[in-house]
Coordinates of C-alpha atoms in Angstrom, one line a residue:
M1 CA 75.1 23.7 -42.7
S2 CA 77.5 20.8 -42.8
W3 CA 77.8 18.4 -40.0
M4 CA 81.2 19.8 -39.1
D5 CA 79.8 23.3 -38.8
D6 CA 77.0 21.8 -36.7
Y7 CA 79.6 20.1 -34.5
K8 CA 81.6 23.2 -34.0
S9 CA 78.5 25.3 -33.2
K10 CA 77.6 22.9 -30.4
M11 CA 81.0 22.8 -28.7
R12 CA 80.9 23.8 -25.0
S13 CA 82.9 23.5 -21.9
A14 CA 81.7 20.8 -19.5
D15 CA 80.3 23.4 -17.2
Q16 CA 78.4 25.1 -20.0
A17 CA 77.0 21.8 -21.3
V18 CA 75.4 20.8 -18.0
A19 CA 74.1 24.4 -17.2
G20 CA 70.7 23.6 -18.6
I21 CA 70.0 20.7 -16.2
R22 CA 67.3 21.7 -13.7
G23 CA 66.1 20.5 -10.4
G24 CA 63.7 17.6 -10.8
D25 CA 65.2 16.5 -14.2
H26 CA 65.6 12.9 -15.0
V27 CA 69.1 12.3 -16.3
Y28 CA 70.7 9.1 -17.8
Y29 CA 74.5 8.7 -18.0
S30 CA 76.5 5.9 -19.5
G31 CA 78.5 3.7 -17.1
N32 CA 81.1 0.9 -17.1
A33 CA 84.1 2.1 -19.1
A34 CA 82.1 4.9 -20.8
I35 CA 81.4 7.1 -17.8
P36 CA 81.4 10.7 -19.0
R37 CA 83.6 11.8 -16.2
A38 CA 84.0 15.4 -17.2
L39 CA 80.2 15.9 -17.3
I40 CA 79.7 14.2 -14.0
D41 CA 82.3 16.3 -12.3
A42 CA 80.8 19.5 -13.8
L43 CA 77.3 18.4 -12.6
A44 CA 78.7 17.9 -9.1
R45 CA 80.0 21.4 -9.1
R46 CA 76.4 22.6 -9.6
A47 CA 75.1 20.6 -6.6
G48 CA 74.3 23.6 -4.5
E49 CA 72.0 25.0 -7.2
L50 CA 70.0 21.7 -7.7
T51 CA 67.5 19.6 -5.8
D52 CA 66.0 16.2 -6.7
V53 CA 67.8 15.5 -9.9
R54 CA 67.2 11.9 -10.6
L55 CA 70.0 9.9 -12.1
A56 CA 69.6 6.6 -14.0
H57 CA 72.6 4.4 -14.9
V58 CA 73.9 0.9 -15.0
L59 CA 77.3 -0.1 -13.4
L60 CA 79.4 2.8 -12.2
L61 CA 83.2 2.2 -11.7
G62 CA 85.5 4.2 -9.4
D63 CA 84.3 7.1 -7.3
D64 CA 81.1 8.9 -8.2
P65 CA 80.9 12.4 -6.7
L66 CA 77.1 12.5 -7.3
S67 CA 76.6 9.6 -4.8
A68 CA 78.9 11.0 -2.0
P69 CA 77.3 11.5 1.4
G70 CA 75.4 14.8 1.5
M71 CA 74.6 14.7 -2.2
E72 CA 71.3 12.9 -1.7
K73 CA 69.3 16.1 -1.4
H74 CA 70.6 17.2 -4.8
F75 CA 70.9 14.0 -6.7
R76 CA 68.9 10.7 -6.3
H77 CA 70.4 7.7 -8.0
H78 CA 68.2 5.1 -9.6
S79 CA 70.8 2.4 -10.1
M80 CA 69.9 -0.4 -12.5
F81 CA 72.9 -2.4 -11.6
V82 CA 74.7 -1.5 -8.3
G83 CA 78.5 -1.2 -8.4
P84 CA 81.4 0.0 -6.3
A85 CA 80.6 3.7 -6.9
D86 CA 77.0 3.6 -5.5
R87 CA 76.8 0.5 -3.3
D88 CA 77.2 2.3 -0.1
A89 CA 74.7 5.0 -1.1
V90 CA 72.1 2.3 -2.0
N91 CA 72.5 0.3 1.2
E92 CA 72.5 3.4 3.4
G93 CA 69.2 4.6 1.8
R94 CA 70.7 7.6 0.0
A95 CA 70.1 6.0 -3.4
D96 CA 67.7 3.5 -5.0
Y97 CA 68.2 0.2 -6.7
V98 CA 65.9 -0.8 -9.6
P99 CA 65.6 -4.6 -10.2
V100 CA 65.3 -5.0 -13.9
F101 CA 66.3 -7.4 -16.6
L102 CA 69.1 -5.7 -18.6
H103 CA 67.3 -6.1 -21.9
Q104 CA 64.2 -4.2 -20.6
I105 CA 66.0 -1.0 -19.6
P106 CA 65.4 0.8 -22.9
R107 CA 61.7 0.1 -22.5
L108 CA 61.7 2.2 -19.3
F109 CA 62.8 5.2 -21.3
E110 CA 60.5 4.5 -24.3
E111 CA 57.4 4.1 -22.2
R112 CA 58.4 7.0 -19.9
I113 CA 58.4 4.8 -16.8
F114 CA 61.6 6.7 -16.3
P115 CA 61.0 9.8 -18.5
L116 CA 64.3 11.2 -19.6
D117 CA 65.1 14.9 -19.8
V118 CA 68.8 14.6 -20.4
A119 CA 71.2 11.9 -21.6
M120 CA 74.9 12.2 -21.0
V121 CA 77.1 9.8 -23.0
Q122 CA 80.7 9.4 -24.0
T123 CA 81.6 8.7 -27.7
S124 CA 84.4 8.5 -30.1
P125 CA 85.2 11.5 -32.4
P126 CA 83.0 11.8 -35.4
D127 CA 83.7 9.8 -38.6
T128 CA 83.7 11.4 -42.1
H129 CA 79.9 11.3 -42.1
G130 CA 79.4 12.9 -38.7
F131 CA 78.6 9.7 -36.8
L132 CA 79.8 9.3 -33.2
S133 CA 80.4 5.7 -31.9
L134 CA 79.1 4.9 -28.4
G135 CA 82.2 2.7 -28.3
V136 CA 82.6 0.5 -25.3
E137 CA 79.1 0.9 -24.0
V138 CA 76.0 0.9 -26.3
L139 CA 73.8 -0.9 -23.7
A140 CA 70.9 1.6 -23.0
S141 CA 72.8 4.7 -24.2
K142 CA 71.4 4.7 -27.7
A143 CA 67.9 4.4 -26.4
A144 CA 68.6 7.2 -23.9
C145 CA 69.8 9.4 -26.7
R146 CA 66.7 8.7 -28.7
F147 CA 64.2 9.4 -26.0
A148 CA 65.8 12.2 -24.0
R149 CA 64.8 15.8 -24.5
S150 CA 68.5 16.9 -24.6
V151 CA 71.7 15.0 -25.3
I152 CA 75.1 16.0 -24.0
V153 CA 78.1 14.2 -25.6
Q154 CA 81.6 13.9 -24.2
V155 CA 83.8 13.2 -27.2
N156 CA 87.0 11.3 -26.2
E157 CA 89.8 10.7 -28.7
K158 CA 90.6 7.5 -26.7
M159 CA 87.2 6.0 -27.1
P160 CA 87.4 3.2 -29.8
R161 CA 85.1 3.4 -32.8
V162 CA 83.2 0.2 -32.3
L163 CA 81.1 -0.9 -35.3
G164 CA 77.6 -2.2 -35.3
D165 CA 74.3 -0.5 -34.3
S166 CA 76.4 1.8 -32.1
F167 CA 76.3 5.2 -33.6
I168 CA 74.5 8.5 -33.0
H169 CA 74.8 11.5 -35.4
V170 CA 76.2 14.8 -34.5
S171 CA 72.8 16.3 -35.3
R172 CA 71.3 14.5 -32.3
A173 CA 73.6 16.2 -29.8
D174 CA 72.6 19.4 -28.2
A175 CA 76.0 20.1 -26.6
I176 CA 79.4 18.6 -27.3
V177 CA 82.3 18.5 -24.9
E178 CA 85.7 17.5 -26.1
H179 CA 87.6 15.8 -23.3
T180 CA 90.4 13.3 -23.8
A181 CA 91.1 10.8 -21.0
D182 CA 92.1 7.2 -20.6
L183 CA 89.2 4.8 -20.3
P184 CA 88.7 2.9 -17.0
V185 CA 90.7 -0.4 -16.9
L186 CA 89.6 -3.6 -15.3
P187 CA 92.7 -5.4 -14.1
R188 CA 93.0 -9.1 -14.7
H189 CA 93.8 -11.2 -11.6
G190 CA 95.4 -14.6 -11.6
I191 CA 93.1 -17.6 -12.1
S192 CA 92.8 -19.7 -8.9
D193 CA 92.9 -23.5 -8.8
V194 CA 89.2 -23.5 -7.9
E195 CA 88.3 -21.3 -10.9
R196 CA 90.4 -23.6 -13.2
A197 CA 88.5 -26.6 -11.8
I198 CA 85.1 -24.9 -12.5
G199 CA 86.3 -23.8 -15.9
G200 CA 87.3 -27.4 -16.7
H201 CA 83.8 -28.7 -15.9
I202 CA 82.3 -26.0 -18.2
V203 CA 84.7 -26.7 -21.0
A204 CA 83.7 -30.3 -20.9
M205 CA 80.1 -29.2 -21.7
I206 CA 81.1 -27.1 -24.8
E207 CA 80.9 -28.4 -28.4
D208 CA 82.6 -27.2 -31.5
G209 CA 80.4 -24.5 -33.2
A210 CA 78.8 -23.4 -29.9
T211 CA 78.1 -19.8 -29.2
M212 CA 79.4 -18.4 -25.9
Q213 CA 78.0 -15.9 -23.4
M214 CA 80.2 -15.0 -20.4
G215 CA 81.1 -12.1 -18.3
I216 CA 84.1 -11.1 -16.2
G217 CA 86.1 -12.8 -13.5
G218 CA 88.3 -15.8 -12.9
I219 CA 85.8 -18.4 -14.1
P220 CA 85.1 -16.9 -17.5
D221 CA 88.9 -16.3 -17.9
A222 CA 89.5 -20.0 -17.0
V223 CA 87.1 -21.1 -19.6
Y224 CA 88.5 -18.8 -22.3
D225 CA 92.1 -19.9 -21.4
S226 CA 91.1 -23.6 -21.8
L227 CA 89.4 -23.5 -25.2
D228 CA 92.5 -24.4 -27.3
G229 CA 91.5 -27.2 -29.7
F230 CA 87.9 -26.0 -30.2
R231 CA 86.7 -25.0 -33.7
D232 CA 84.5 -22.2 -34.8
L233 CA 83.1 -21.1 -31.5
G234 CA 80.9 -18.0 -31.6
L235 CA 80.3 -15.0 -29.3
H236 CA 77.0 -13.4 -28.5
T237 CA 77.4 -11.8 -25.1
E238 CA 76.5 -8.7 -23.2
M239 CA 80.2 -8.1 -22.4
I240 CA 83.5 -8.6 -24.2
S241 CA 86.6 -9.0 -22.0
D242 CA 90.3 -9.6 -22.5
G243 CA 89.6 -13.3 -22.2
A244 CA 87.3 -13.1 -25.2
M245 CA 89.8 -11.1 -27.1
G246 CA 92.5 -13.8 -26.5
A247 CA 90.2 -16.5 -27.8
I248 CA 89.5 -14.5 -30.9
D249 CA 93.2 -13.8 -31.5
R250 CA 94.0 -17.5 -31.1
G251 CA 91.4 -18.4 -33.9
I252 CA 89.1 -20.3 -31.5
I253 CA 86.2 -17.8 -31.7
T254 CA 85.5 -17.2 -35.4
G255 CA 81.7 -17.1 -35.4
N256 CA 81.6 -19.2 -38.6
A257 CA 79.1 -21.6 -37.2
K258 CA 76.7 -19.1 -35.8
N259 CA 73.1 -18.9 -37.0
L260 CA 72.8 -15.2 -36.3
H261 CA 75.5 -12.7 -37.3
T262 CA 77.7 -15.4 -38.8
G263 CA 81.4 -14.4 -38.5
K264 CA 80.7 -11.6 -36.1
A265 CA 81.2 -11.3 -32.3
I266 CA 78.2 -9.5 -30.8
M267 CA 78.3 -7.4 -27.6
T268 CA 76.6 -4.5 -25.9
F269 CA 79.5 -3.3 -23.8
A270 CA 83.2 -4.0 -23.2
L271 CA 85.4 -3.8 -20.1
G272 CA 89.1 -4.6 -19.7
S273 CA 92.5 -3.4 -20.7
P274 CA 93.8 -0.7 -23.0
D275 CA 94.8 -3.6 -25.4
L276 CA 91.1 -4.6 -25.5
Y277 CA 90.0 -1.1 -26.3
D278 CA 92.6 -0.9 -29.1
F279 CA 91.4 -4.3 -30.4
L280 CA 87.8 -3.1 -30.7
D281 CA 88.7 0.0 -32.7
N282 CA 87.3 -0.3 -36.2
N283 CA 87.4 -4.1 -35.9
P284 CA 85.0 -5.5 -38.5
M285 CA 84.6 -8.7 -36.6
I286 CA 83.1 -7.0 -33.6
E287 CA 79.6 -5.5 -33.5
A288 CA 78.1 -3.6 -30.6
H289 CA 74.3 -3.4 -30.5
P290 CA 71.8 -2.0 -28.0
V291 CA 71.0 -4.3 -25.0
D292 CA 67.3 -4.7 -25.9
Y293 CA 68.6 -6.6 -29.0
V294 CA 71.7 -8.4 -27.7
N295 CA 70.1 -9.6 -24.5
D296 CA 66.6 -10.3 -25.7
P297 CA 66.2 -14.0 -25.2
R298 CA 64.3 -14.3 -28.4
V299 CA 67.3 -12.9 -30.3
A300 CA 70.1 -14.6 -28.5
S301 CA 68.4 -18.0 -28.6
Q302 CA 68.6 -18.0 -32.4
N303 CA 72.2 -19.1 -32.0
D304 CA 72.2 -22.9 -31.7
R305 CA 74.3 -24.5 -28.9
L306 CA 74.3 -21.3 -26.9
V307 CA 76.4 -21.8 -23.7
A308 CA 75.5 -19.1 -21.1
V309 CA 77.8 -19.0 -18.1
N310 CA 76.7 -16.8 -15.2
S311 CA 77.7 -16.4 -11.5
A312 CA 75.9 -16.5 -8.2
L313 CA 76.4 -15.6 -4.6
E314 CA 74.6 -18.6 -3.3
V315 CA 72.2 -21.4 -4.5
D316 CA 69.7 -23.1 -2.3
L317 CA 69.0 -26.8 -2.3
T318 CA 65.9 -26.3 -4.6
G319 CA 68.0 -24.4 -7.2
Q320 CA 67.0 -20.8 -6.3
V321 CA 69.8 -18.5 -7.3
C322 CA 70.7 -15.3 -5.4
S323 CA 73.2 -13.1 -7.3
D324 CA 72.3 -9.5 -6.5
S325 CA 72.3 -9.4 -2.7
I326 CA 73.9 -10.8 0.4
G327 CA 70.9 -11.1 2.6
T328 CA 69.3 -7.7 2.5
Y329 CA 72.5 -6.0 1.5
I330 CA 72.3 -5.1 -2.2
Y331 CA 75.5 -6.0 -4.0
S332 CA 74.9 -5.8 -7.7
G333 CA 71.8 -6.4 -9.9
F334 CA 69.9 -8.6 -12.2
G335 CA 72.1 -7.7 -15.2
G336 CA 71.8 -10.1 -18.1
Q337 CA 71.8 -13.3 -16.1
V338 CA 68.2 -14.2 -16.6
D339 CA 68.2 -12.9 -20.1
F340 CA 70.9 -15.4 -21.2
I341 CA 69.9 -18.3 -18.9
R342 CA 66.5 -18.2 -20.7
A343 CA 68.1 -17.6 -24.1
A344 CA 70.3 -20.7 -23.6
A345 CA 67.3 -22.7 -22.4
R346 CA 65.5 -21.8 -25.7
S347 CA 68.5 -22.4 -27.9
K348 CA 68.7 -25.7 -29.8
G349 CA 71.3 -27.7 -27.8
G350 CA 71.9 -24.7 -25.5
K351 CA 73.3 -25.0 -22.0
P352 CA 72.3 -22.5 -19.3
I353 CA 75.0 -22.6 -16.6
I354 CA 75.2 -21.1 -13.1
A355 CA 78.8 -21.3 -11.9
L356 CA 80.2 -20.5 -8.5
P357 CA 82.9 -21.7 -6.1
A358 CA 81.5 -24.1 -3.5
T359 CA 82.6 -21.9 -0.6
A360 CA 83.2 -18.4 0.5
R361 CA 85.3 -16.8 3.3
Q362 CA 88.3 -19.0 2.6
G363 CA 86.3 -22.2 2.9
Q364 CA 84.4 -21.2 6.1
Q365 CA 81.0 -20.8 4.4
S366 CA 79.1 -23.0 1.9
R367 CA 77.6 -21.3 -1.1
I368 CA 75.3 -24.2 -1.7
V369 CA 72.9 -23.5 1.2
A370 CA 69.8 -25.2 2.7
T371 CA 67.9 -21.9 2.5
L372 CA 68.9 -18.5 1.1
K373 CA 69.8 -15.8 3.7
T374 CA 66.9 -13.8 5.1
G375 CA 66.1 -11.0 2.6
A376 CA 68.2 -12.6 -0.2
G377 CA 66.9 -11.8 -3.6
V378 CA 66.0 -14.6 -6.1
V379 CA 67.4 -13.5 -9.4
T380 CA 67.1 -16.7 -11.3
S381 CA 64.2 -18.9 -10.3
R382 CA 64.6 -22.7 -9.7
A383 CA 62.5 -23.4 -12.8
D384 CA 65.0 -21.4 -14.9
V385 CA 68.1 -23.2 -13.6
H386 CA 69.4 -26.1 -15.6
Y387 CA 73.1 -26.6 -14.7
V388 CA 74.9 -25.6 -11.5
V389 CA 78.7 -26.0 -11.6
T390 CA 81.2 -25.8 -8.7
E391 CA 84.8 -27.1 -8.5
F392 CA 83.3 -30.4 -7.3
G393 CA 81.2 -31.1 -10.4
I394 CA 78.0 -30.5 -12.4
A395 CA 74.5 -30.7 -11.0
D396 CA 71.9 -31.1 -13.8
L397 CA 68.6 -29.8 -12.3
F398 CA 66.3 -29.5 -15.4
G399 CA 63.2 -31.5 -15.0
K400 CA 64.3 -32.8 -11.6
N401 CA 62.0 -32.8 -8.5
L402 CA 63.1 -31.1 -5.3
R403 CA 64.5 -34.3 -3.8
E404 CA 66.6 -35.0 -6.9
R405 CA 67.8 -31.3 -6.9
A406 CA 68.8 -31.5 -3.3
E407 CA 70.8 -34.7 -3.9
A408 CA 72.5 -33.3 -7.0
L409 CA 73.4 -30.0 -5.3
I410 CA 74.7 -31.6 -2.1
A411 CA 77.0 -33.8 -4.3
I412 CA 78.7 -30.7 -5.7
A413 CA 78.9 -28.8 -2.4
A414 CA 82.2 -28.7 -0.5
P415 CA 82.7 -32.1 1.3
Q416 CA 82.9 -30.5 4.7
F417 CA 79.4 -29.1 4.4
R418 CA 77.6 -32.1 2.8
A419 CA 76.5 -33.8 6.0
E420 CA 75.1 -30.5 7.4
L421 CA 73.2 -29.9 4.1
E422 CA 71.9 -33.4 4.1
S423 CA 70.6 -33.0 7.6
A424 CA 68.9 -29.7 6.7
A425 CA 67.4 -31.3 3.6
K426 CA 65.9 -34.0 5.7
G427 CA 64.6 -31.4 8.2
R428 CA 62.8 -29.7 5.2
K429 CA 61.5 -33.1 4.0
L430 CA 63.5 -32.7 0.8
L431 CA 65.2 -36.0 1.6
P432 CA 63.7 -39.1 3.3

């Protein structure tokens, strides 16, 4: 039987495809811009028939019917990065948050720490050889398809065919649902003066030939927008955004100086505009790989001069970084922050950077703090932190003692909070 015959024999409606999911099953589904919406909606329609279906995923965008109030008896989320769709459920005790380094998620499936019965993913249509591209989110989806008992594929004509180690064959699918829909879009907001100032400090730390890792938001966009004049920058990052696309289009990111995957931009997922998704389609410069490769510090660090830029909610005077919670309120997750902070620290000439505005709540609250909020999670330890950047400057903490760290961090705090922070530091005996 040809792969096309195999494909046709597996075609189902969304309701038919999820009919085999049973109570107690462990199910993984792709997230970010690759959420298999038709399959999720079909599974929600079966809620009354199911109990204790355990759902694993990374970031979910938009509304997720499986995490709505009242669904917790039927579906229990195991969120490996909390997002808008499941944040309320996690903080209300209706869903669970799994702290995990992004590059270690596939290991949870391989070692059956989270044993998978079903994987639900979204792909591009098959190519002439019967291969389906996982498109804008490879992440842990390829591992999920490998280790799950059953694989359900939502084929979307609008999913770009992204190259790299991003394919599964039609033969691996147990059910195929054709459903064409626009991919979720991440709107770009204007870059603030604070973000431009932070971006300017970061740009001053970059050298020609450096390899970049950045995520989403105003600070990465400010950096990408300010790179004109640089030569042969590279990209090895968990996420590609519109900002990265712009730097590639302007000839700033070429990858020609990279040690690893020379001439290629490496990612594990993408999130942005329809233009970005069109840009990724069959683009030979872009390669998507599984997260246990892209985010593995031993792999990423093979790129010399790796500049890793990651964000934080608050940083204390010893350099501890909280980026997944506001006090006890779970906001996001570990993601790839520690993966790339450690990769950049291992890289020859690398620069691990934590970047954040100096204040929150319109200047009413310092994000450089004497102590983290009660219950706040430390995502990046003080021993891992090298550089902290705010709009007021750069604090170089690597190899510094606690007194020197406190001095450096107070110097980049907002001026109206420096006296208060200095007093607190003296109270803690961090300063004489």
